[in-house]
CSV table of C-alpha atoms in Angstrom, one decimal:
chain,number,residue,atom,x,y,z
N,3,UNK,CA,-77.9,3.2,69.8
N,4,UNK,CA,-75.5,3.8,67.2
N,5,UNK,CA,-76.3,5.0,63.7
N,6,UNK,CA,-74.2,5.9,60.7
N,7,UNK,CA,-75.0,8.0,58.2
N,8,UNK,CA,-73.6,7.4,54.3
N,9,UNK,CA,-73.7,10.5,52.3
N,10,UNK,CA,-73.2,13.7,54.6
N,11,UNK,CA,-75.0,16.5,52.4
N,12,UNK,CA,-77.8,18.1,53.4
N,13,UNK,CA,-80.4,15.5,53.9
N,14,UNK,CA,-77.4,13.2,55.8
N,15,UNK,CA,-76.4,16.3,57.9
N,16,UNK,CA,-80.3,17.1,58.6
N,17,UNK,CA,-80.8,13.7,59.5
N,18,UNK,CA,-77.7,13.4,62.2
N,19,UNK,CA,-78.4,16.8,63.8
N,20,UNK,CA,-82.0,16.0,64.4
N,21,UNK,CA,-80.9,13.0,66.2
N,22,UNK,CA,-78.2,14.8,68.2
N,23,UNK,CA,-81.1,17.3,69.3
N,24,UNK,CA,-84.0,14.6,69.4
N,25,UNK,CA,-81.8,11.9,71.7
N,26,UNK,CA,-82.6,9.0,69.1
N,27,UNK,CA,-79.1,7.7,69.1
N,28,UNK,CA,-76.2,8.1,71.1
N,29,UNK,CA,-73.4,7.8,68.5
N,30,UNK,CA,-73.7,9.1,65.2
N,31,UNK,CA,-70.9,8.3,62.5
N,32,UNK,CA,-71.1,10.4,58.9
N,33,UNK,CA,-69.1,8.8,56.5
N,34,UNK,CA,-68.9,10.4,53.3
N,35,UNK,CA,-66.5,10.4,49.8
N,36,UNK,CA,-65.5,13.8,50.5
N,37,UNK,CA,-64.2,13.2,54.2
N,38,UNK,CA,-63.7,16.8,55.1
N,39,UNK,CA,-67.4,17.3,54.1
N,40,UNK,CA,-67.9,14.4,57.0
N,41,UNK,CA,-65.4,16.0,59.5
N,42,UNK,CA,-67.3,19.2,58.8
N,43,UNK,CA,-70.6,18.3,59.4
N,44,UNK,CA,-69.7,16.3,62.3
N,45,UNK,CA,-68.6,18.7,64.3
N,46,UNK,CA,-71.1,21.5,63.3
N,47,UNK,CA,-73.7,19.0,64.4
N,48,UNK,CA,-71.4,17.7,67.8
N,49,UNK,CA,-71.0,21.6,68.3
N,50,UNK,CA,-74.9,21.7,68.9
N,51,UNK,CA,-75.2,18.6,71.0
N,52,UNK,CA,-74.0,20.3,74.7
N,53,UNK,CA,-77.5,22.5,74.2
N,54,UNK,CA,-79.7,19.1,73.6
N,55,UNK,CA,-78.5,15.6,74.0
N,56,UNK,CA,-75.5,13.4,75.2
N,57,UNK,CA,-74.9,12.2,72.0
N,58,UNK,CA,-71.3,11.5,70.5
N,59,UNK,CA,-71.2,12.8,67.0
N,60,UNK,CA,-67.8,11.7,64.5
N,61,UNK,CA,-67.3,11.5,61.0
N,62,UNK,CA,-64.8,8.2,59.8
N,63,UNK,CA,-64.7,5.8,56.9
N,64,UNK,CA,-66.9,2.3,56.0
N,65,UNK,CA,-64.9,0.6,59.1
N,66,UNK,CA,-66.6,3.2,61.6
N,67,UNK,CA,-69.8,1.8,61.1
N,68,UNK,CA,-68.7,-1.5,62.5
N,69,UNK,CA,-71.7,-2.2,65.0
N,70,UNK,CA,-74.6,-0.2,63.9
N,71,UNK,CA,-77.4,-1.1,64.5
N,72,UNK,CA,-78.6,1.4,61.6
N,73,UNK,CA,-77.4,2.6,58.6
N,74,UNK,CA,-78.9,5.8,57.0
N,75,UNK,CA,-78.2,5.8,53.0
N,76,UNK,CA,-78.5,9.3,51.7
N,77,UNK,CA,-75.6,8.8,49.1
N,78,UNK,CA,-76.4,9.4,45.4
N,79,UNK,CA,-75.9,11.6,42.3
N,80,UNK,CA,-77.4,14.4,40.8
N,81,UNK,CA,-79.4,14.3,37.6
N,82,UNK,CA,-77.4,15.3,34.5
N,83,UNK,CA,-78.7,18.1,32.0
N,84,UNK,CA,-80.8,16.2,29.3
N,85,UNK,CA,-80.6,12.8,30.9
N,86,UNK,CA,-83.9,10.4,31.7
N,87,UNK,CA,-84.8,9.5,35.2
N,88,UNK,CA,-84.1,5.8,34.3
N,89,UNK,CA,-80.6,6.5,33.2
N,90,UNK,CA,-80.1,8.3,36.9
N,91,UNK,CA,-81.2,5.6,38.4
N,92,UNK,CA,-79.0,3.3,37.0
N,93,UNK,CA,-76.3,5.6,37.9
N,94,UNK,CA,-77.5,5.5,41.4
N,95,UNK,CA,-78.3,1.5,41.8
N,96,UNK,CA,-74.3,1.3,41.0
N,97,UNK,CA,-73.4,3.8,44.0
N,98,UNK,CA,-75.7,1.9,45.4
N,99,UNK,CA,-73.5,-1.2,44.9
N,100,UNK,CA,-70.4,0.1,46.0
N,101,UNK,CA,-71.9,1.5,49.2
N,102,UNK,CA,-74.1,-0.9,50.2
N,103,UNK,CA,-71.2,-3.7,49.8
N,104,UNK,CA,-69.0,-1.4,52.1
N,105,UNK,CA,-71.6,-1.3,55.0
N,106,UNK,CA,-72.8,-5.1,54.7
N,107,UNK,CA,-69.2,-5.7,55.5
N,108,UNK,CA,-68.7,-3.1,58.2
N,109,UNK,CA,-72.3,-3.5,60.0
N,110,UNK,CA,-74.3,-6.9,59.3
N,111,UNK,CA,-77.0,-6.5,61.6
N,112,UNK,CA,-77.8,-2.4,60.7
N,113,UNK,CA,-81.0,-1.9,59.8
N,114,UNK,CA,-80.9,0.0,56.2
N,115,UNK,CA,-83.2,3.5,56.0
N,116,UNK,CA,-83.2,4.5,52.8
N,117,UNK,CA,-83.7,8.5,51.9
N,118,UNK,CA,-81.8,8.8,48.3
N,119,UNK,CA,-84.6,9.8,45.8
N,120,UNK,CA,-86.4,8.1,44.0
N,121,UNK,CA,-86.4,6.0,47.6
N,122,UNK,CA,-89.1,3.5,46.5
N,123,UNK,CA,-87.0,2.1,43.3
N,124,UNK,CA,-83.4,2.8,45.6
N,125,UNK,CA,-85.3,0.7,48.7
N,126,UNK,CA,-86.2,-1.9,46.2
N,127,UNK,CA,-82.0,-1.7,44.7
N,128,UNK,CA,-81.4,-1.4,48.2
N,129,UNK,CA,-83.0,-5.0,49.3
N,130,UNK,CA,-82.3,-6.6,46.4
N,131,UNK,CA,-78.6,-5.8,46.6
N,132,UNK,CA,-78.1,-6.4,50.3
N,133,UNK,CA,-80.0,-9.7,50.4
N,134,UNK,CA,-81.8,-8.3,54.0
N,135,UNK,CA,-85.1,-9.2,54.8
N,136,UNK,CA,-87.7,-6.8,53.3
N,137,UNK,CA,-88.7,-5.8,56.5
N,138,UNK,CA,-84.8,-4.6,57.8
N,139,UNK,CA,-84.6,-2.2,54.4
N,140,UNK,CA,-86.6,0.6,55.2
N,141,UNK,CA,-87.3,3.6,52.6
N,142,UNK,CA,-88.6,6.9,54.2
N,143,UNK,CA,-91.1,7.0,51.7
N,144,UNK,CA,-93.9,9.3,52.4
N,145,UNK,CA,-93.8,9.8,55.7
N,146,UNK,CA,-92.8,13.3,55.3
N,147,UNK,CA,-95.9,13.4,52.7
N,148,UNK,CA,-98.0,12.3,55.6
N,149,UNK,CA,-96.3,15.0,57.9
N,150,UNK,CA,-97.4,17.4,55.2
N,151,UNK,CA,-100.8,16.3,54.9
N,152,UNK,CA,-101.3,16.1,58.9
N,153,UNK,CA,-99.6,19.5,58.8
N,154,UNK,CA,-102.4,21.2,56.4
N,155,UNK,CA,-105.5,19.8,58.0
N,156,UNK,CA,-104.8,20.1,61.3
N,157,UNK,CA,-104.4,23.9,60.0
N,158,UNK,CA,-108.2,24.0,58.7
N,159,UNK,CA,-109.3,22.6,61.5
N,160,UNK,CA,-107.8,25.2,64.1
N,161,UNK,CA,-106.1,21.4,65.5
N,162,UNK,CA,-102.6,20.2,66.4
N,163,UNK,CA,-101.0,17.9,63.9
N,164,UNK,CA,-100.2,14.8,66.2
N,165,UNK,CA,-104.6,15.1,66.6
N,166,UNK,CA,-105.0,14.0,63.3
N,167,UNK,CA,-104.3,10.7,61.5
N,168,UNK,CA,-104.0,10.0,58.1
N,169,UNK,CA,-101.6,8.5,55.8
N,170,UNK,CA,-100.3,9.4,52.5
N,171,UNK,CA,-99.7,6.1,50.6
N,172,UNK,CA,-97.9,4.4,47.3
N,173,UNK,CA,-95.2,6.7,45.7
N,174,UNK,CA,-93.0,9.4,47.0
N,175,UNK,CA,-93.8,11.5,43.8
N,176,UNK,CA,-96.0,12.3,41.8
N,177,UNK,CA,-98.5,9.5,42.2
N,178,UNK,CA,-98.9,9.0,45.9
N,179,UNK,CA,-102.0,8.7,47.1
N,180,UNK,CA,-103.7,11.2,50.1
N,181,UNK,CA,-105.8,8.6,52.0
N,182,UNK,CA,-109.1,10.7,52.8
N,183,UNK,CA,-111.0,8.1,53.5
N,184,UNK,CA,-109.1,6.8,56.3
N,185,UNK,CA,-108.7,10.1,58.1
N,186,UNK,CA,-109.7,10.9,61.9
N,187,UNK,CA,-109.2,13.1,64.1
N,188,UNK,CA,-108.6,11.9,67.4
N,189,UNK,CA,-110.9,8.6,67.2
N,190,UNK,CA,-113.4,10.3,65.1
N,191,UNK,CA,-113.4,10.3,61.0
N,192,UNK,CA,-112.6,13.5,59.3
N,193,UNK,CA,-115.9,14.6,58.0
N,194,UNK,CA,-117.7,14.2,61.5
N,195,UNK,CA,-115.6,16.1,63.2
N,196,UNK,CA,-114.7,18.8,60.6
N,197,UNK,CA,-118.5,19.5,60.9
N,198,UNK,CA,-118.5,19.7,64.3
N,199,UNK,CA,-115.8,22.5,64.1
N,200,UNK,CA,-117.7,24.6,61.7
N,201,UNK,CA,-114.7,23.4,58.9
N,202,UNK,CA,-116.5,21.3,56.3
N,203,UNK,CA,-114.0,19.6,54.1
N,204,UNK,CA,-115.3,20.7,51.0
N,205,UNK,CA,-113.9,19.8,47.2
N,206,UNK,CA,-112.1,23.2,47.1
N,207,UNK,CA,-110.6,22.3,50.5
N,208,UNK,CA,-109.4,18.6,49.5
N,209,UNK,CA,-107.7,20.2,46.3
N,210,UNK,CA,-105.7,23.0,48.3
N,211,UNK,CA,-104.8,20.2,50.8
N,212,UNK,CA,-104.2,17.7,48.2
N,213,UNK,CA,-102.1,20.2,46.3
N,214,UNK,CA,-100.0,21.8,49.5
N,215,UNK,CA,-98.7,18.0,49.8
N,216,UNK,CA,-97.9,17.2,46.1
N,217,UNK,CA,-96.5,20.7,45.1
N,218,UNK,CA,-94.7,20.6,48.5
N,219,UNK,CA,-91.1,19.5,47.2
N,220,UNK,CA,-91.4,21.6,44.0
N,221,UNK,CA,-91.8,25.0,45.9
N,222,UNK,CA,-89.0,24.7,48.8
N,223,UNK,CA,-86.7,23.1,46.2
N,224,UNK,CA,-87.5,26.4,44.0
N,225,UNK,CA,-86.7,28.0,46.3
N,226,UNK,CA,-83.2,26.8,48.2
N,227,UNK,CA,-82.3,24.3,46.0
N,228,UNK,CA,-83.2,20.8,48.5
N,229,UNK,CA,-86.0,20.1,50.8
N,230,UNK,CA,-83.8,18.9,53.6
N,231,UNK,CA,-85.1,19.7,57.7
N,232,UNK,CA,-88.4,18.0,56.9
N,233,UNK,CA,-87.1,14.8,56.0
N,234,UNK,CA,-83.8,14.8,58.5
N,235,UNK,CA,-86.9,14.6,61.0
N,236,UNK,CA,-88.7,11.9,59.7
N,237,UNK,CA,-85.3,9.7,59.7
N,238,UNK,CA,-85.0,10.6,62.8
N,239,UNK,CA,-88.3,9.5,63.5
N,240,UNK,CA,-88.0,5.8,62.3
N,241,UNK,CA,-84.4,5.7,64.1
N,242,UNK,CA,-86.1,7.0,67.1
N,243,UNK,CA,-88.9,3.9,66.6
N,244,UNK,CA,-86.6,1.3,66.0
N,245,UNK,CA,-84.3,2.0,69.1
N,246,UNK,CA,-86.7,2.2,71.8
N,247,UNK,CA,-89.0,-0.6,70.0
N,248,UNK,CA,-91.7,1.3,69.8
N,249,UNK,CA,-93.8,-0.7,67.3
N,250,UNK,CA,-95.1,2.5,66.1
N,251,UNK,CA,-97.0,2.6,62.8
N,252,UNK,CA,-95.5,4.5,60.3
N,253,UNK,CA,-95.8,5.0,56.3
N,254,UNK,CA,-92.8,4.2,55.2
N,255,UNK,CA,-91.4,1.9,52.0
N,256,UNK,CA,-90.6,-1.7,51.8
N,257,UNK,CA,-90.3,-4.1,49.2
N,258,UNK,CA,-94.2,-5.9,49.7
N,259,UNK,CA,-94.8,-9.2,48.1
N,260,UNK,CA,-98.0,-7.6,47.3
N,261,UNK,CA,-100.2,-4.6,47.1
N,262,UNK,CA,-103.3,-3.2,45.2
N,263,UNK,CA,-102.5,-6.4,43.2
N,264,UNK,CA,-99.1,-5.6,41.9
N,265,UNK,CA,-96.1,-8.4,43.5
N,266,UNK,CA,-92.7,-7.1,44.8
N,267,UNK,CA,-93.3,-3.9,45.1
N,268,UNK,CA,-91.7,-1.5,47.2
N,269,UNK,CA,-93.9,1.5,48.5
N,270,UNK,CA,-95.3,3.5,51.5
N,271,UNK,CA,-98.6,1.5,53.5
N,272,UNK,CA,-99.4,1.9,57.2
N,273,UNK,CA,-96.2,-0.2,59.2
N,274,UNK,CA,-95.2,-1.4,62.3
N,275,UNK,CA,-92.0,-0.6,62.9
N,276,UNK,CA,-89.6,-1.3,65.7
N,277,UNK,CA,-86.3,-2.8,66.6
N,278,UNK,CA,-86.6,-5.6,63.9
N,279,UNK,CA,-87.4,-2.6,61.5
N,280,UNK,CA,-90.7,-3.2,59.9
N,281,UNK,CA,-92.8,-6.6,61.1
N,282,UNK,CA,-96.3,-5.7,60.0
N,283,UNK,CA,-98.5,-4.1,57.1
N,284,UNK,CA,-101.5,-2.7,58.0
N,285,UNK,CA,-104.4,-2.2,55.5
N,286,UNK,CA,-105.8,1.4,55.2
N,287,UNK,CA,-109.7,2.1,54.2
N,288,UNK,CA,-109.9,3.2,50.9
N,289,UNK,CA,-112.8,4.2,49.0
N,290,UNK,CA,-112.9,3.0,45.0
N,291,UNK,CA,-110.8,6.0,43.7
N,292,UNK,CA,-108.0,5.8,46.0
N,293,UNK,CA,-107.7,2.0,45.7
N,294,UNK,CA,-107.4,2.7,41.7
N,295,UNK,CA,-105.3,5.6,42.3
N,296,UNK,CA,-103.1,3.1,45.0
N,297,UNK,CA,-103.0,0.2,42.2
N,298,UNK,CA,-101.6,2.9,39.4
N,299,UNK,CA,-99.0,3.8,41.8
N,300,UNK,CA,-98.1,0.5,42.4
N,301,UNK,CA,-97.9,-0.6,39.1
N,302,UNK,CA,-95.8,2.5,37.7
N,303,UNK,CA,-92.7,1.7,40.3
N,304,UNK,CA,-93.1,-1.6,39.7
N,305,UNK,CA,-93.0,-1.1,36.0
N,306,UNK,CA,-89.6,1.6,36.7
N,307,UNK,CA,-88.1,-1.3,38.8
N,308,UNK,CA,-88.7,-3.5,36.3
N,309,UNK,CA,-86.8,-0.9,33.4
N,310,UNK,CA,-83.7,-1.4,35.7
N,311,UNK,CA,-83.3,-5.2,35.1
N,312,UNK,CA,-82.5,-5.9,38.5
């Protein structure tokens, strides 16, 4: 499976190395503005490969992606001193143009994953732009939220992570929603078995969990500047699910014709992904208070989509 990457910084680079180490494609193309950034990272990463994987690892320009079957987009630019998030992401939906233009020509039938922030509004710039199906333009949206949240609840309850189940849903940002109602462990819902292991999930305990997951971001960022290994490994999670046709359900962003009542939106539900990219939605349990909270969601990035005049 071949994949190219567009924008080789640190969530790019993250994302290529943990598919040289993870097998999830054989060839991996980096393509960047700065081509000795590309070059660089390219080999750092091919460097590691002998230790992990037979996977071929280059840099190269737009014509190097010719026959991808996916196309990572982690290009973008950096928020200006003073300047509002709508005015970045007009600067960002015109990147957006250039690149995406570049790889429609170069790779037809790639798959788009989308990981430049903020990836619900760039996946919905990102499939209106490339005239794809929905369903072929995939944002990572919060599945490195739902990693997170996994991550701290498997830790009360003494459990591994890939025991639990639950999904964070809506926004990556600040109004995603931590589905709790949904939640098992195992086959069993949260609560039942968090009483059976002597760790009740109390209201203290949802807001440390709840918390851990939003403030996530803020802290690592704080403190180096990007949050970058945890998300390299959730693109190379949905590559890894899309090449071997997994049908594996995911929560990941795509533009939905609708959800919590808001139309052509584009943000993070329970999906079935695989080598078509995403074919199915599922519907997660909610109880009243998450389905509000999922609504709001909904209707601010529709709302921000809607500021861009698309």
């Amino acid at each position: 499976m071949k994949v190219g990457i567009v924008g080789a910084g640190m969530v790019g680079s993250a994302a290529g190395y943990a598919m040289a180490l993870t097998g999830a494609a054989s060839r991996i193309v980096l393509v960047d503005r700065d081509a000795a950034l590309a070059t660089a990272q390219a080999q750092d990463i091919a460097h590691a490969v002998p230790f992990a994987s037979a996977a071929s690892v280059e840099a190269g320009d737009y014509a190097a992606l010719s026959g991808a079957d996916v196309v990572i987009l982690s290009a973008g630019v950096g928020q200006k001193p003073g300047e509002s998030r709508l005015a970045l992401l007009t600067r960002n939906a015109a990147v957006f143009e250039a690149v995406i233009g570049a790889v429609r020509a170069a790779a037809p039938d790639a798959i788009l994953l989308v990981a430049t922030n903020p990836v619900d509004i760039m996946t919905h710039v990102a499939t209106r732009l490339s005239g794809l199906a929905p369903g072929r333009v995939i944002g990572s949206g919060t599945i490195l939220d739902t990693a997170r949240f996994r991550s701290l609840l498997a830790g009360h309850l003494g459990l591994a992570p890939h025991s639990v189940h639950a999904y964070v849903l809506g926004e990556h940002g600040d109004s995603e929603v931590l589905g709790w109602s949904g939640a098992r462990v195992g086959s069993e819902p949260l609560a039942s078995v968090a009483a059976q292991l002597g760790a009740a999930i109390t209201a203290d305990v949802r807001a440390r969990i709840d918390e851990g997951v939003r403030g996530a971001a803020y802290r690592i960022i704080e403190g180096k500047g990007a949050t970058n290994y945890g998300i390299g490994a959730g693109l190379a999670r949905i590559v890894q699910a899309i090449g071997r046709d997994e049908q594996a359900v995911l929560s990941v962003s795509v533009v939905t014709q609708e959800a919590a009542g808001v139309r052509d939106v584009a943000l993070s539900l329970p999906r079935v992904v695989g080598a078509g990219g995403v074919s199915a939605t599922l519907t997660p349990t909610l109880d009243t208070a998450e389905t509000e909270a999922l609504g709001a969601s909904a209707r601010l990035l529709r709302e921000t989509a809607d500021a861009l005049d698309l």
